Amino acid sequence: MASRFNALKADTHWQQVWDEAQTFAARDDSPRPRSYVLEMFPYPSGKIHMGHVRNYTMGDVLARFRRMTGHEVLHPMGWDAFGMPAENAAMEKKVHPGEWTRQNIAAMKAQLKRLGFALDWSRELATCDPSYYGHEQSLFLDFYRAGLVYRKESAVNWDPVDMTVLANEQVIDGRGWRSGALVEKRKLSQWFLRITRFADELLEGLGSLAHWPDKVRLMQENWIGKSQGLQFRFGLSDGDSVEVFTTRPDTIFGASFVAVAADHPIAQALAARDPAAAAFVERCKQGGTTAAELETQEKLGYDTGLTAAHPLGAGDLPVYIANFVLMDYGTGAVFGVPAHDQRDFEFASKYGLPIRRVVADGERTDPAFDGEEAYTGPGTLVNSRFLDGLAVEEAKRVVIERAEREGWGQGSTVYRLRDWGVSRQRYWGTPIPIIHCAACGEVPVPREQLPVALPEDVSFDVPGNPLERHPTWKHVTCPQCGGDALRDTDTLDTFADSSWYFIRFASQPEDRPFDRAQAERWLPVGQYIGGVEHAILHLLYARFWTRALRHVGLIDLAEPFTGLFTQGMVTHETYKAADGRWLAPEEVGGGLELASGLPVTVGRVEKMSKSKKNTVDPAPIVDQYGADAVRWFMLSDSPPERDLEWSENGIEGAWRFVQRLWRLFDALAEGPAGTGGDAALDRKLHQTIASVAADVEALSFNKAVAKLYELVNAIEKAAPSASRDTAVRALVRLVAPMVPHIAEEAWARVGAGGLVADAPWPAVDAALLVEDEVTVAIQVNGKLRDTLTLPKGLSREDVEAAALANDKVARALEGRAPRKVIVVPDRLVNVVA
RNA sequence: GCGGACGUGGCGGAAUCGGUAGACGCUGGGGACUUAAAAUCCUCUGCCAUCGGCGUGCGGGUUCGAGUCCCGCCGUCCGCACCA
């Protein structure tokens, strides 16, 4: 009697079995080859969303597959538990951030378990736990002692909504990455991590990351932004000097002005005594930051009245304050070569400055430059004394050599990358373990006093930092002199927390951040999976942190993640009501708004987001269809790096497939259905075993899914035989990584011992991968006319003869004699007439 | 503006090395079973058509042969952006 697969019952049962048997606990002392599979840990926002389901399903399939192929797999899970939403909840709901976070963790953990992920929960960690962040404080102090941490007064990006500082990486189009508020510039004393010390290493290291997407490597490369050039000084008419940086030292004789940023000391000094200059500086700061504004913004300058002496005696140049020069890059000052730089060209055109050609543009070699825009291409130097006749690259080298020989400048490398400002004026983060003493200055908190724990009794009734307002917490005695001192009341950027959690997963000693031997045994992470939105921020910080750990001698590891995969988003149609309100999918039916019966406008397919109300909560879907159907759907159709559109039809299709599997498994459990062999099915089975393995290794889950459908189709069509029973038995293991609950249920019912989770991946019989017959395409002049089934390995002559004997070929030739016959053995014949 | 990715049926997509385009899934049509429905099964489903022709964003090119390689456009998406 055919039964139906009861997903709800099976899910619960097998999840409990795995839990009790500790099936997925990684053994540190295992003799098997190790495999570290990791998905980016979630922020405990409240509940799991579809993006999590997709991310963790992919990692889970790989982790389970690796177990089946004989690996000791480390597949842990934890919580990126510090962050702003907890404080917002505290303000809105009057609940302590810690309590809110811990409740969310409990709820989300239950949801992850409900999906049957093969996770080692014994290694679970939360970054908000003092047993985690205390070790982070100790690492911070190690970095401090090694000179990788420093404090400086600097202009910072201030988010007026979140009331905190943002790192450069967290400012997008001039707005805070979380709040979307326009970022302001403020002067604050901040802690910085010296990521620029590793700029070159981080850039070079990208070359070793062969299993990272090119896109991500390129984004990091651009972010680090290395450029090489010449740094040199101009003497000024007031006796002072100004240092500039250029990547085009070859064009030095084309210089017609010097420009400094509005924040440059020269501009600041002038503004202090000249109200007009001050007004100009102020105006520069107001400029918009959006793409459109920048593109259309006019180049503006203010003539300081100073002149700069050309280092090679090519006259005196006027010095301007200019709105297009950035203080953050290079030296905050440039020399302008209008003929060969577009910005300089626009500036010179506006202020009537000379535009002198120094690089020949084809035929033109005379100094008079009358083009519509600057010439920035390659060429030969002209009007440049000793550089005349040299190519651009050669001339650069010659100028740098001469500057160094004569002592007025030196070759220099400049990076776009800035040091990582980590101070945040927030409560819910890792306290910075530094004490400020009037007598001793900055004093690190002694190791035995770690962790510096967050106080529990804090209030969120006013904006700003509760640690700053706390009556007692910040008042301490100086560890050095015993006098009154103050704790630093800032906390670390939460990206610090996620910069080493993958190391803590490998070992969790109480007295230190990690056990070096265990860490070096498990790391690097072989396959890391997460969203592409972390391509720069998290992935760059984690790479830096790992190198910093190596620098202070704590670990011998350069790159934390050798394999990276960035998965696409889960999307859904959007719906708008007649009056323009966004509608949730469950409010819509048959093109109408259910509540009002009015027609609904179907909008673009977009990333699921609360604001557009196009989210689908996984929880009720898992309860309705079971974990396996949801997992199967997540893996089907869309390539994992692309977006996946959630659809009701899709999940129903997945559910149907699970039931189809069950009918096969169930029939087999009733007893052997046939005897005798089925060579074609044997071959199909072994081809599927090989190709699904290859597809899973390559994370091409959609292709693996398609091949499994083909196998199931073939089995269903095959007549009863021993081969067919064998194929169904093997199918249980082939689908086990993707739909583990039904696989366990079937494994038990057919009487195989133990758990399918512990079973080995089916062995491939290589002999069965080879076909003995092939279908050969028969073309005439490149057009397909027929196909022939021929024995594999037939000689060229025989294949050609078979093709020429074909009557469809004869008809297509229309009496013409073949001029040439192309034979690709076992593939095709092309008769050319 | 710079850098990158992508463009294949009604839809998601497959085609791993230049060699039978459209695997697999979804949707849809027809049929079987059923009193009926659901479920399930069978079958068809790129376009036009009678032979046959046309088809991988558009226009060229290389080749016996191009979704795949080259040149030029168009479009969509992503990243960066006054970077000296």
mmCIF file with all atom_site columns, C-alpha atoms (C1' of nucleotides) in Angstrom, chain A residues 215 218 246-247 291 294 297 299 324 326 329 334 343 416 637-638 656 702-703 706 709-710 713 775 777 785 787 811 822 827-828 830, chain B residues 1 3-4 12-16 19-21 23-27 39-41 52-54 64-65 77-84:
data_model
loop_
_atom_site.group_PDB
_atom_site.id
_atom_site.type_symbol
_atom_site.label_atom_id
_atom_site.label_alt_id
_atom_site.label_comp_id
_atom_site.label_asym_id
_atom_site.label_entity_id
_atom_site.label_seq_id
_atom_site.pdbx_PDB_ins_code
_atom_site.Cartn_x
_atom_site.Cartn_y
_atom_site.Cartn_z
_atom_site.occupancy
_atom_site.B_iso_or_equiv
_atom_site.pdbx_formal_charge
_atom_site.auth_seq_id
_atom_site.auth_comp_id
_atom_site.auth_asym_id
_atom_site.auth_atom_id
_atom_site.pdbx_PDB_model_num
ATOM 1  C CA    . LYS A 1 215 ? 34.479 40.321 -9.282  1.00 0.00 ? 215 LYS A CA    1
ATOM 2  C CA    . LEU A 1 218 ? 38.652 43.250 -8.492  1.00 0.00 ? 218 LEU A CA    1
ATOM 3  C CA    . THR A 1 246 ? 51.442 62.909 -9.167  1.00 0.00 ? 246 THR A CA    1
ATOM 4  C CA    . THR A 1 247 ? 51.168 59.744 -11.223 1.00 0.00 ? 247 THR A CA    1
ATOM 5  C CA    . ALA A 1 291 ? 27.036 61.024 -8.459  1.00 0.00 ? 291 ALA A CA    1
ATOM 6  C CA    . LEU A 1 294 ? 29.791 65.552 -8.701  1.00 0.00 ? 294 LEU A CA    1
ATOM 7  C CA    . GLN A 1 297 ? 29.864 70.336 -10.404 1.00 0.00 ? 297 GLN A CA    1
ATOM 8  C CA    . LYS A 1 299 ? 35.667 73.259 -11.024 1.00 0.00 ? 299 LYS A CA    1
ATOM 9  C CA    . PHE A 1 324 ? 38.191 69.228 -6.785  1.00 0.00 ? 324 PHE A CA    1
ATOM 10 C CA    . LEU A 1 326 ? 40.768 65.921 -1.960  1.00 0.00 ? 326 LEU A CA    1
ATOM 11 C CA    . TYR A 1 329 ? 44.215 61.354 -1.127  1.00 0.00 ? 329 TYR A CA    1
ATOM 12 C CA    . VAL A 1 334 ? 48.376 68.705 -6.933  1.00 0.00 ? 334 VAL A CA    1
ATOM 13 C CA    . ARG A 1 343 ? 39.965 68.220 -14.464 1.00 0.00 ? 343 ARG A CA    1
ATOM 14 C CA    . ARG A 1 416 ? 43.241 54.847 -1.690  1.00 0.00 ? 416 ARG A CA    1
ATOM 15 C CA    . ASP A 1 637 ? 16.603 26.208 -11.337 1.00 0.00 ? 637 ASP A CA    1
ATOM 16 C CA    . SER A 1 638 ? 18.541 29.381 -10.551 1.00 0.00 ? 638 SER A CA    1
ATOM 17 C CA    . ARG A 1 656 ? 5.870  17.026 -5.801  1.00 0.00 ? 656 ARG A CA    1
ATOM 18 C CA    . ASN A 1 702 ? 20.883 23.727 -10.136 1.00 0.00 ? 702 ASN A CA    1
ATOM 19 C CA    . LYS A 1 703 ? 22.734 21.395 -12.496 1.00 0.00 ? 703 LYS A CA    1
ATOM 20 C CA    . ALA A 1 706 ? 18.553 18.656 -13.117 1.00 0.00 ? 706 ALA A CA    1
ATOM 21 C CA    . TYR A 1 709 ? 15.508 14.703 -12.129 1.00 0.00 ? 709 TYR A CA    1
ATOM 22 C CA    . GLU A 1 710 ? 16.849 12.908 -15.200 1.00 0.00 ? 710 GLU A CA    1
ATOM 23 C CA    . ASN A 1 713 ? 12.728 10.017 -14.830 1.00 0.00 ? 713 ASN A CA    1
ATOM 24 C CA    . THR A 1 775 ? 24.834 9.549  -31.778 1.00 0.00 ? 775 THR A CA    1
ATOM 25 C CA    . ALA A 1 777 ? 25.342 14.400 -36.192 1.00 0.00 ? 777 ALA A CA    1
ATOM 26 C CA    . ARG A 1 785 ? 20.334 16.728 -41.897 1.00 0.00 ? 785 ARG A CA    1
ATOM 27 C CA    . THR A 1 787 ? 21.697 11.754 -36.862 1.00 0.00 ? 787 THR A CA    1
ATOM 28 C CA    . ARG A 1 811 ? 18.947 14.724 -51.121 1.00 0.00 ? 811 ARG A CA    1
ATOM 29 C CA    . ILE A 1 822 ? 34.969 16.945 -42.025 1.00 0.00 ? 822 ILE A CA    1
ATOM 30 C CA    . ARG A 1 827 ? 30.531 13.532 -32.733 1.00 0.00 ? 827 ARG A CA    1
ATOM 31 C CA    . LEU A 1 828 ? 29.698 14.645 -36.237 1.00 0.00 ? 828 LEU A CA    1
ATOM 32 C CA    . ASN A 1 830 ? 30.044 17.717 -42.060 1.00 0.00 ? 830 ASN A CA    1
ATOM 33 C "C1'" . G   B 2 1   ? 33.060 59.060 -16.511 1.00 0.00 ? 1   G   B "C1'" 1
ATOM 34 C "C1'" . G   B 2 3   ? 35.863 49.084 -14.174 1.00 0.00 ? 3   G   B "C1'" 1
ATOM 35 C "C1'" . G   B 2 4   ? 33.082 44.509 -14.441 1.00 0.00 ? 4   G   B "C1'" 1
ATOM 36 C "C1'" . G   B 2 12  ? 13.767 29.953 -14.468 1.00 0.00 ? 12  G   B "C1'" 1
ATOM 37 C "C1'" . G   B 2 13  ? 17.602 28.031 -16.987 1.00 0.00 ? 13  G   B "C1'" 1
ATOM 38 C "C1'" . A   B 2 14  ? 21.132 23.851 -19.714 1.00 0.00 ? 14  A   B "C1'" 1
ATOM 39 C "C1'" . A   B 2 15  ? 24.707 23.361 -23.634 1.00 0.00 ? 15  A   B "C1'" 1
ATOM 40 C "C1'" . U   B 2 16  ? 32.357 22.156 -19.236 1.00 0.00 ? 16  U   B "C1'" 1
ATOM 41 C "C1'" . G   B 2 19  ? 30.777 20.440 -33.211 1.00 0.00 ? 19  G   B "C1'" 1
ATOM 42 C "C1'" . U   B 2 20  ? 23.021 17.811 -32.889 1.00 0.00 ? 20  U   B "C1'" 1
ATOM 43 C "C1'" . A   B 2 21  ? 20.645 24.841 -29.360 1.00 0.00 ? 21  A   B "C1'" 1
ATOM 44 C "C1'" . A   B 2 23  ? 18.590 19.258 -21.088 1.00 0.00 ? 23  A   B "C1'" 1
ATOM 45 C "C1'" . C   B 2 24  ? 15.834 19.726 -16.407 1.00 0.00 ? 24  C   B "C1'" 1
ATOM 46 C "C1'" . G   B 2 25  ? 11.988 22.387 -14.021 1.00 0.00 ? 25  G   B "C1'" 1
ATOM 47 C "C1'" . C   B 2 26  ? 7.670  25.740 -14.162 1.00 0.00 ? 26  C   B "C1'" 1
ATOM 48 C "C1'" . U   B 2 27  ? 3.466  27.318 -16.956 1.00 0.00 ? 27  U   B "C1'" 1
ATOM 49 C "C1'" . A   B 2 39  ? -3.630 13.289 -6.473  1.00 0.00 ? 39  A   B "C1'" 1
ATOM 50 C "C1'" . U   B 2 40  ? -1.252 10.395 -10.139 1.00 0.00 ? 40  U   B "C1'" 1
ATOM 51 C "C1'" . C   B 2 41  ? -0.057 8.685  -15.073 1.00 0.00 ? 41  C   B "C1'" 1
ATOM 52 C "C1'" . G   B 2 52  ? 10.765 23.096 -45.767 1.00 0.00 ? 52  G   B "C1'" 1
ATOM 53 C "C1'" . G   B 2 53  ? 12.609 27.397 -43.606 1.00 0.00 ? 53  G   B "C1'" 1
ATOM 54 C "C1'" . C   B 2 54  ? 13.970 30.738 -39.471 1.00 0.00 ? 54  C   B "C1'" 1
ATOM 55 C "C1'" . C   B 2 64  ? 33.748 23.207 -43.014 1.00 0.00 ? 64  C   B "C1'" 1
ATOM 56 C "C1'" . G   B 2 65  ? 30.928 24.650 -38.616 1.00 0.00 ? 65  G   B "C1'" 1
ATOM 57 C "C1'" . C   B 2 77  ? 22.458 44.911 -13.724 1.00 0.00 ? 77  C   B "C1'" 1
ATOM 58 C "C1'" . C   B 2 78  ? 26.603 45.546 -10.183 1.00 0.00 ? 78  C   B "C1'" 1
ATOM 59 C "C1'" . G   B 2 79  ? 30.929 48.116 -8.121  1.00 0.00 ? 79  G   B "C1'" 1
ATOM 60 C "C1'" . C   B 2 80  ? 33.792 52.672 -7.820  1.00 0.00 ? 80  C   B "C1'" 1
ATOM 61 C "C1'" . A   B 2 81  ? 33.831 57.698 -8.614  1.00 0.00 ? 81  A   B "C1'" 1
ATOM 62 C "C1'" . C   B 2 82  ? 36.715 65.031 -9.031  1.00 0.00 ? 82  C   B "C1'" 1
ATOM 63 C "C1'" . C   B 2 83  ? 42.046 59.291 -6.785  1.00 0.00 ? 83  C   B "C1'" 1
ATOM 64 C "C1'" . A   B 2 84  ? 46.055 63.788 -9.030  1.00 0.00 ? 84  A   B "C1'" 1
#
